[in-house]
């Protein structure tokens, strides 16, 4: 099992005490909810969440709730006025408001400049290129300017087109033939065109950067995506790769995050190509779906680590306790509205399965409703067990 620098992380959560920190989170989805759930007794933290809908996952458990828009500068300012440190759990928010608050001396983690780069997949790719971070070949253009000459820069007949802004969870990503990129492009406006990486192994690493610059890198995670929705559906850690390769991936992940010059919790998604090249796909500047297994699988979960970063506590131990897998519980195509998870209590009674539902009142096709984590003593037994659990997790209409 991959372990990194465990001896560095000597501070048990109970050994650290500090003054009360008021954390403001922009966004009240499941990532905010699980961040709040990660609060531990010796870390005095209080939460205020800003979100449009009071029916969001984080609302029932936050200390304070501000109903407002994630894009409204006044609502963000209101959140900042009531808290000591401001962060976000979703990228599509008003970054200019955060830049202004940072200039006034407010602590924003990660730095708003990071969000400015990451909100735009084009700027993000340019950032990778400027810093010699290996990434798939790309071009930036307007959909009107896609032509044969541009497409001929890319080998093969398949191409990936991504909207520069506003995409998430595979929305805003299209894997197309070059002919379709020319004639049936689903997007309109500024896009990123990227070489298609065939048969890539998709890997993620979670990188934690503390306010004092200390860092922790989690073991590599192997991810599997739904080919229709491009949404992650299954992942596990440690990844089935050689130790040296894992260390190389961890180093690339850490170095590219360090180039952002900001504290924060980041997920770096990478492709391991058929030729064993490592190409960074994108960085998420927040807790990420690829780290959900760390709640039960790691000594310090990504969410607790995030809280430690926000509050200035020492970083926790990122190593795995046991191999862990995560299965997303996603709204099926044929059910909308009220729903329930069939077999939920039978599954959770088994002891090695942990179900997290996100308190979403209604299902829609492809909506993330929750996830299940499975742990096992060996990777082999984990993968077998996870396969069985996958088939048992069924979202059905509530009678
Ligand atoms: P999002 O920001 O919506 O998560 P991504 O850029 O991560 O979008 O793309 C979603 C998924 O689409 C990836 O995890 C991968 O499965 C597939 N994909 C994206 N870019 C490429 C590429 N260049 N080659 C092959 N598959 C890709």
XYZ file of C-alpha atoms and ligand atoms in Angstrom:
426
model
C 0.000 0.000 0.000
C 1.269 3.463 -0.833
C 2.324 5.466 2.192
C 3.951 8.812 2.222
C 5.758 10.557 4.999
C 3.489 9.222 7.728
C 6.011 10.047 10.422
C 5.707 13.717 9.516
C 2.105 13.798 10.699
C 2.507 13.319 14.419
C -0.175 15.694 15.591
C -3.265 13.707 16.488
C -6.463 15.640 15.931
C -7.103 15.750 19.676
C -3.723 17.370 20.375
C -4.349 20.585 18.547
C -6.316 23.439 20.016
C -6.769 26.920 18.641
C -9.126 29.874 18.858
C -12.550 29.658 17.224
C -12.352 30.081 13.439
C -15.435 31.149 11.499
C -15.360 29.514 8.063
C -17.505 30.884 5.237
C -18.257 28.471 2.396
C -19.551 29.702 -0.950
C -21.861 26.918 -2.090
C -23.955 24.502 -0.065
C -23.690 21.274 -2.088
C -22.405 17.895 -0.942
C -18.791 19.061 -0.774
C -19.752 21.787 1.679
C -21.897 19.315 3.580
C -19.070 16.781 3.966
C -16.624 19.550 4.945
C -18.930 20.529 7.801
C -19.367 16.875 8.779
C -15.562 16.561 9.072
C -15.445 18.952 12.035
C -13.644 17.271 14.927
C -13.919 18.063 18.626
C -10.575 19.754 19.226
C -10.850 22.089 16.253
C -13.196 24.924 17.110
C -14.752 25.865 13.776
C -18.094 27.439 12.972
C -19.616 27.487 9.521
C -21.635 29.928 7.466
C -22.849 28.739 4.081
C -23.953 30.941 1.183
C -26.338 29.245 -1.233
C -29.371 30.136 -3.312
C -31.564 27.252 -2.226
C -32.228 26.632 1.483
C -33.002 23.065 0.423
C -29.292 22.381 -0.275
C -27.247 19.514 1.305
C -25.220 21.741 3.686
C -28.097 23.860 5.010
C -29.365 21.506 7.746
C -25.947 21.195 9.407
C -24.340 24.626 9.035
C -24.259 27.049 11.989
C -25.472 29.959 9.851
C -27.050 30.021 6.430
C -27.138 32.987 4.059
C -29.620 32.658 1.239
C -28.106 34.394 -1.758
C -26.449 34.093 -5.131
C -22.958 32.652 -5.580
C -22.483 35.277 -8.265
C -23.692 38.315 -6.360
C -20.839 40.451 -4.979
C -22.979 41.785 -2.104
C -23.990 38.309 -0.980
C -20.341 37.186 -1.019
C -19.345 40.317 0.921
C -22.065 39.582 3.451
C -20.586 36.083 3.938
C -17.067 37.528 4.276
C -18.230 40.076 6.880
C -19.481 37.303 9.132
C -16.469 34.987 8.869
C -12.673 34.841 9.367
C -11.803 32.817 6.282
C -13.747 32.379 3.054
C -13.542 29.399 0.706
C -15.701 27.754 -1.945
C -16.926 24.294 -2.835
C -17.834 25.106 -6.441
C -15.832 27.041 -9.053
C -18.615 28.878 -10.846
C -18.818 31.880 -8.548
C -18.047 35.606 -8.663
C -14.251 35.686 -8.647
C -14.034 39.492 -8.986
C -15.865 39.853 -5.666
C -13.236 37.613 -4.058
C -10.356 39.534 -5.618
C -11.797 42.780 -4.183
C -12.215 41.264 -0.713
C -8.671 39.874 -0.752
C -7.348 43.374 -1.591
C -9.173 44.648 1.493
C -7.275 42.113 3.627
C -9.819 39.304 3.862
C -8.375 35.772 4.069
C -9.580 33.783 1.059
C -8.307 30.192 0.629
C -7.378 29.251 -2.050
C -6.318 32.636 -3.426
C -8.845 34.123 -5.883
C -6.100 34.285 -8.554
C -6.192 30.474 -8.580
C -9.904 30.471 -9.257
C -9.431 32.994 -12.036
C -7.138 30.527 -13.851
C -9.146 27.402 -13.098
C -12.579 28.824 -13.999
C -11.378 29.059 -17.602
C -10.136 25.752 -19.054
C -8.251 27.758 -21.707
C -6.294 29.788 -19.124
C -5.694 26.598 -17.170
C -4.127 24.885 -20.197
C -1.994 27.990 -20.854
C -0.875 27.874 -17.217
C 0.201 24.225 -17.716
C 2.065 25.149 -20.906
C 3.811 28.153 -19.307
C 5.054 26.026 -16.414
C 6.084 23.018 -18.501
C 3.427 20.865 -16.871
C 2.842 17.928 -19.227
C -0.689 18.051 -20.704
C -2.523 16.886 -23.846
C -1.823 19.060 -26.948
C -4.474 21.759 -27.315
C -5.700 24.818 -29.194
C -7.990 27.640 -28.101
C -10.520 29.014 -30.557
C -14.087 30.067 -31.205
C -16.388 27.356 -32.552
C -16.842 29.509 -35.685
C -13.120 29.231 -36.388
C -12.862 25.441 -36.282
C -11.575 24.319 -39.670
C -9.632 21.480 -41.317
C -6.283 23.222 -40.901
C -6.825 23.595 -37.154
C -8.011 20.009 -36.731
C -5.129 18.623 -38.769
C -2.737 19.698 -35.963
C -4.169 16.784 -33.971
C -3.426 13.154 -34.813
C -6.227 10.585 -35.179
C -9.843 11.092 -36.140
C -11.184 11.778 -32.640
C -10.983 15.139 -30.931
C -12.159 16.549 -27.599
C -13.999 19.868 -27.483
C -14.553 21.575 -24.131
C -16.359 24.794 -23.281
C -13.837 27.146 -21.680
C -16.158 28.245 -18.875
C -19.081 26.841 -16.918
C -18.550 23.102 -17.528
C -18.581 20.587 -14.673
C -19.051 16.841 -14.178
C -18.512 16.165 -17.889
C -21.075 18.771 -18.986
C -19.231 20.967 -21.443
C -17.033 18.095 -22.703
C -17.692 16.407 -26.079
C -15.598 13.617 -27.590
C -16.225 13.951 -31.318
C -15.040 12.786 -34.711
C -13.238 15.583 -36.544
C -16.174 15.687 -39.004
C -18.621 16.271 -36.131
C -16.334 18.875 -34.596
C -16.691 20.752 -37.890
C -20.345 20.154 -38.675
C -22.208 19.008 -35.538
C -20.406 20.755 -32.727
C -22.693 20.859 -29.680
C -21.073 24.068 -28.413
C -21.131 27.661 -29.526
C -18.481 30.185 -28.469
C -14.973 29.973 -27.003
C -13.733 26.422 -26.672
C -10.663 24.379 -25.873
C -9.809 21.747 -28.467
C -7.738 18.928 -27.087
C -6.067 15.814 -28.482
C -8.079 12.724 -27.594
C -6.060 10.494 -25.251
C -6.968 6.915 -26.230
C -7.179 4.165 -23.589
C -5.878 6.487 -20.900
C -5.804 5.337 -17.320
C -7.396 8.169 -15.370
C -5.631 8.952 -12.118
C -6.142 11.635 -9.497
C -4.048 12.827 -6.587
C -5.263 15.062 -3.799
C -2.707 17.682 -2.786
C -3.000 19.662 0.442
C -1.044 22.900 0.825
C -1.091 24.442 4.301
C -1.014 28.183 4.956
C 2.675 27.882 5.947
C 3.506 26.030 2.719
C 3.696 22.552 4.254
C 2.171 19.923 1.965
C 0.678 16.436 1.953
C -0.063 14.303 -1.104
C -2.578 11.454 -1.005
C -1.917 8.067 -2.637
C -2.924 7.853 -6.324
C -6.558 7.137 -7.143
C -7.667 5.133 -10.200
C -10.905 6.516 -11.679
C -13.523 5.165 -14.072
C -15.956 7.412 -15.934
C -19.346 6.783 -17.494
C -18.715 6.971 -21.262
C -22.090 8.645 -21.920
C -22.126 11.260 -19.167
C -18.312 11.591 -18.721
C -19.116 11.509 -15.000
C -16.876 9.593 -12.584
C -18.741 6.477 -11.426
C -16.161 4.332 -9.700
C -12.710 4.792 -8.210
C -10.301 3.187 -5.822
C -6.989 3.759 -4.135
C -4.210 2.723 -4.211
C -4.058 2.705 -8.013
C -2.748 -0.429 -9.761
C 0.521 1.172 -10.842
C 4.158 0.660 -9.898
C 5.433 2.547 -6.875
C 7.910 4.597 -8.943
C 5.139 5.668 -11.312
C 2.901 6.622 -8.403
C 5.700 8.722 -6.932
C 6.216 10.424 -10.294
C 2.494 11.205 -10.519
C 2.461 12.525 -6.943
C 5.451 14.735 -7.718
C 3.871 16.143 -10.895
C 0.581 16.725 -9.034
C 2.323 18.502 -6.170
C 4.554 20.582 -8.387
C 1.734 21.828 -10.561
C -0.323 22.814 -7.510
C 2.698 24.523 -5.931
C 3.022 26.652 -9.076
C -0.331 28.179 -8.147
C 1.350 29.689 -5.037
C -1.668 29.281 -2.805
C -2.766 27.282 0.195
C -5.754 25.030 -0.344
C -6.921 21.509 -0.995
C -6.613 20.527 -4.654
C -7.430 17.485 -6.762
C -5.194 16.986 -9.772
C -6.711 14.786 -12.503
C -4.204 13.152 -14.840
C -4.105 10.802 -17.802
C -1.605 7.973 -17.877
C -1.271 7.445 -21.619
C -0.724 4.181 -23.510
C 2.983 5.146 -23.683
C 3.100 5.660 -19.917
C 3.273 9.425 -20.294
C 1.675 11.488 -17.547
C -0.514 14.363 -18.750
C -2.315 16.658 -16.350
C -5.976 17.054 -17.362
C -7.201 19.577 -14.828
C -6.979 20.869 -11.270
C -9.987 21.225 -8.993
C -9.298 23.878 -6.299
C -11.486 22.289 -3.581
C -12.386 18.888 -2.111
C -13.254 16.589 -4.998
C -15.294 13.527 -5.863
C -12.019 11.642 -6.403
C -11.261 11.981 -2.672
C -14.522 10.787 -1.140
C -13.055 7.380 -0.252
C -10.649 9.172 2.124
C -13.473 9.642 4.687
C -13.239 6.001 5.721
C -10.093 4.962 3.829
C -7.491 7.479 5.056
C -6.127 8.551 8.409
C -7.074 12.153 7.609
C -9.892 12.602 5.082
C -9.735 15.242 2.349
C -12.464 17.143 4.205
C -10.674 17.164 7.568
C -7.490 18.168 5.724
C -9.384 21.045 4.115
C -10.554 22.229 7.553
C -7.010 21.989 8.879
C -5.785 24.166 6.005
C -8.550 26.736 6.496
C -7.978 27.001 10.225
C -4.178 26.900 10.203
C -3.968 23.572 12.070
C -1.092 21.196 11.174
C -1.780 18.886 8.228
C -3.059 15.373 8.918
C -1.749 12.024 7.670
C -2.911 11.384 4.070
C -1.961 7.704 3.958
C -4.540 4.940 3.549
C -5.705 2.844 6.483
C -6.940 0.187 4.038
C -7.557 0.039 0.290
C -10.799 1.906 -0.396
C -13.207 2.188 -3.328
C -15.982 4.674 -4.017
C -19.097 4.179 -6.112
C -21.124 7.252 -7.030
C -24.874 6.929 -6.483
C -26.268 8.765 -9.484
C -29.841 9.433 -10.611
C -30.855 6.764 -13.165
C -32.277 7.707 -16.569
C -35.780 6.450 -15.818
C -36.513 8.033 -12.430
C -37.240 11.679 -11.610
C -38.644 13.261 -8.445
C -38.925 11.486 -5.078
C -36.605 8.524 -4.710
C -35.006 6.120 -2.296
C -31.977 3.867 -2.254
C -33.111 0.258 -2.323
C -31.383 -1.996 0.292
C -29.757 0.929 2.125
C -30.028 -0.500 5.634
C -29.008 -4.034 4.568
C -25.924 -2.645 2.859
C -24.775 -0.460 5.739
C -25.203 -3.278 8.276
C -22.425 -5.247 6.598
C -19.691 -3.137 8.218
C -17.417 -2.608 5.224
C -19.837 -0.400 3.232
C -20.422 3.252 4.106
C -23.234 5.120 2.418
C -23.342 8.898 2.223
C -26.554 10.346 0.818
C -26.502 14.055 0.038
C -29.944 15.078 1.324
C -31.136 15.996 -2.187
C -34.910 15.983 -2.184
C -35.357 14.910 -5.806
C -33.508 12.784 -8.321
C -32.844 13.630 -11.980
C -30.969 11.581 -14.600
C -27.208 11.747 -13.830
C -27.672 13.827 -10.677
C -25.150 12.931 -7.967
C -27.311 11.783 -5.034
C -24.703 10.157 -2.836
C -21.798 7.756 -2.781
C -20.815 4.462 -1.198
C -17.336 3.656 0.068
C -16.132 0.088 0.426
C -12.998 -0.853 2.350
C -11.105 -4.154 2.385
C -7.764 -5.509 3.614
C -6.413 -6.133 0.099
C -6.925 -4.469 -3.272
C -7.970 -7.788 -4.795
C -10.731 -8.395 -2.239
C -11.745 -4.727 -2.463
C -12.318 -4.872 -6.222
C -14.394 -8.045 -5.934
C -16.465 -6.637 -3.118
C -16.983 -3.293 -4.868
C -18.261 -5.100 -7.979
C -20.958 -6.814 -5.880
C -21.896 -3.572 -4.109
C -22.145 -1.693 -7.442
C -24.921 -4.030 -8.546
C -26.764 -3.665 -5.249
C -26.910 0.134 -5.219
C -30.174 1.016 -6.884
C -32.037 4.284 -6.873
C -35.774 3.686 -7.251
C -38.848 5.897 -7.263
C -40.338 6.412 -3.797
C -43.871 5.033 -3.715
P -14.996 18.165 -16.221
O -14.303 19.434 -15.857
O -16.424 18.380 -16.622
O -14.814 17.080 -15.196
P -12.923 16.902 -17.822
O -12.012 17.729 -18.631
O -12.354 16.330 -16.572
O -14.269 17.693 -17.558
O -13.456 15.708 -18.718
C -14.366 14.751 -18.212
C -13.959 13.368 -18.695
O -13.971 13.325 -20.138
C -12.534 12.963 -18.326
O -12.409 12.487 -17.024
C -12.272 11.897 -19.384
O -12.954 10.687 -19.069
C -12.905 12.501 -20.610
N -11.884 13.331 -21.309
C -11.653 14.651 -21.123
N -10.625 15.077 -21.887
C -10.182 14.001 -22.577
C -9.137 13.755 -23.540
N -8.354 14.753 -23.962
N -8.983 12.504 -24.015
C -9.768 11.485 -23.605
N -10.775 11.638 -22.720
C -10.991 12.870 -22.202
